[in-house]
C-alpha positions as a printed NumPy array, in Angstrom:
array([[-23.365,  10.565,   5.188],
       [-20.939,   9.823,   2.357],
       [-20.072,   6.253,   1.516],
       [-17.62 ,   4.542,  -0.781],
       [-17.764,   2.932,  -4.193],
       [-15.384,   0.166,  -5.258],
       [-13.595,   0.304,  -8.599],
       [-11.262,  -2.039, -10.461],
       [ -8.409,  -0.658, -12.564],
       [ -8.714,  -2.981, -15.56 ],
       [ -5.211,  -2.121, -16.759],
       [ -3.765,  -3.599, -13.55 ],
       [ -6.268,  -6.384, -12.814],
       [ -5.019,  -9.967, -13.239],
       [ -8.547, -11.441, -12.86 ],
       [ -7.676, -13.6  ,  -9.862],
       [-11.208, -13.228,  -8.438],
       [-10.076, -12.441,  -4.905],
       [-12.093,  -9.22 ,  -4.73 ],
       [-15.34 , -10.861,  -5.819],
       [-14.857, -13.753,  -3.403],
       [-13.984, -11.541,  -0.428],
       [-16.528,  -8.749,  -0.971],
       [-19.206,  -9.793,  -3.491],
       [-21.478,  -6.908,  -2.529],
       [-18.919,  -4.519,  -4.076],
       [-17.088,  -6.58 ,  -6.717],
       [-17.966,  -9.291,  -9.212],
       [-16.378, -11.308, -11.975],
       [-17.789, -10.944, -15.482],
       [-16.06 , -13.532, -17.584],
       [-12.365, -12.965, -16.995],
       [-12.752,  -9.408, -15.732],
       [-13.354,  -8.084, -12.259],
       [-15.948,  -5.339, -11.984],
       [-16.752,  -2.75 ,  -9.376],
       [-18.766,   0.44 ,  -9.615],
       [-21.136,  -0.396,  -6.787],
       [-21.727,   1.665,  -3.696],
       [-20.616,  -0.304,  -0.658],
       [-23.009,  -0.596,   2.286],
       [-21.44 ,   0.55 ,   5.569],
       [-21.497,  -2.956,   7.053],
       [-19.219,  -4.204,   4.229],
       [-16.638,  -1.411,   4.266],
       [-14.14 ,  -3.38 ,   6.375],
       [-14.264,  -6.194,   3.8  ],
       [-13.765,  -3.723,   0.955],
       [-10.759,  -2.078,   2.643],
       [ -9.249,  -5.536,   3.192],
       [ -9.702,  -6.31 ,  -0.509],
       [ -7.912,  -3.063,  -1.372],
       [ -4.978,  -4.079,   0.837],
       [ -4.87 ,  -7.713,  -0.345],
       [ -5.266,  -7.295,  -4.119],
       [ -2.112,  -8.863,  -5.602],
       [ -2.11 ,  -6.41 ,  -8.522],
       [ -3.032,  -3.264,  -6.609],
       [ -6.018,  -2.845,  -8.93 ],
       [ -8.67 ,  -1.979,  -6.336],
       [ -9.732,   1.58 ,  -5.614],
       [-12.259,   2.836,  -3.094],
       [-13.61 ,   6.278,  -3.841],
       [-15.639,   8.41 ,  -1.511],
       [-19.193,   8.944,  -2.723],
       [-20.459,  12.485,  -2.401],
       [-23.545,  12.849,  -0.231],
       [-26.778,  13.442,  -2.112]])
């Protein structure tokens, strides 16, 4: 089954930290930059979708991961 990976558009990100606080399994803060790039476990997908909706800069993307 395909999953999702969270990404942060660095050009849009304002480094507020909301994504890392709300869904740390998918997002983190490295200095003053938010980072994604992690596959999101199914039990955290609702949190990740909420982060996408709530990001004040619209910098969050969730991309479908192709099945292996």
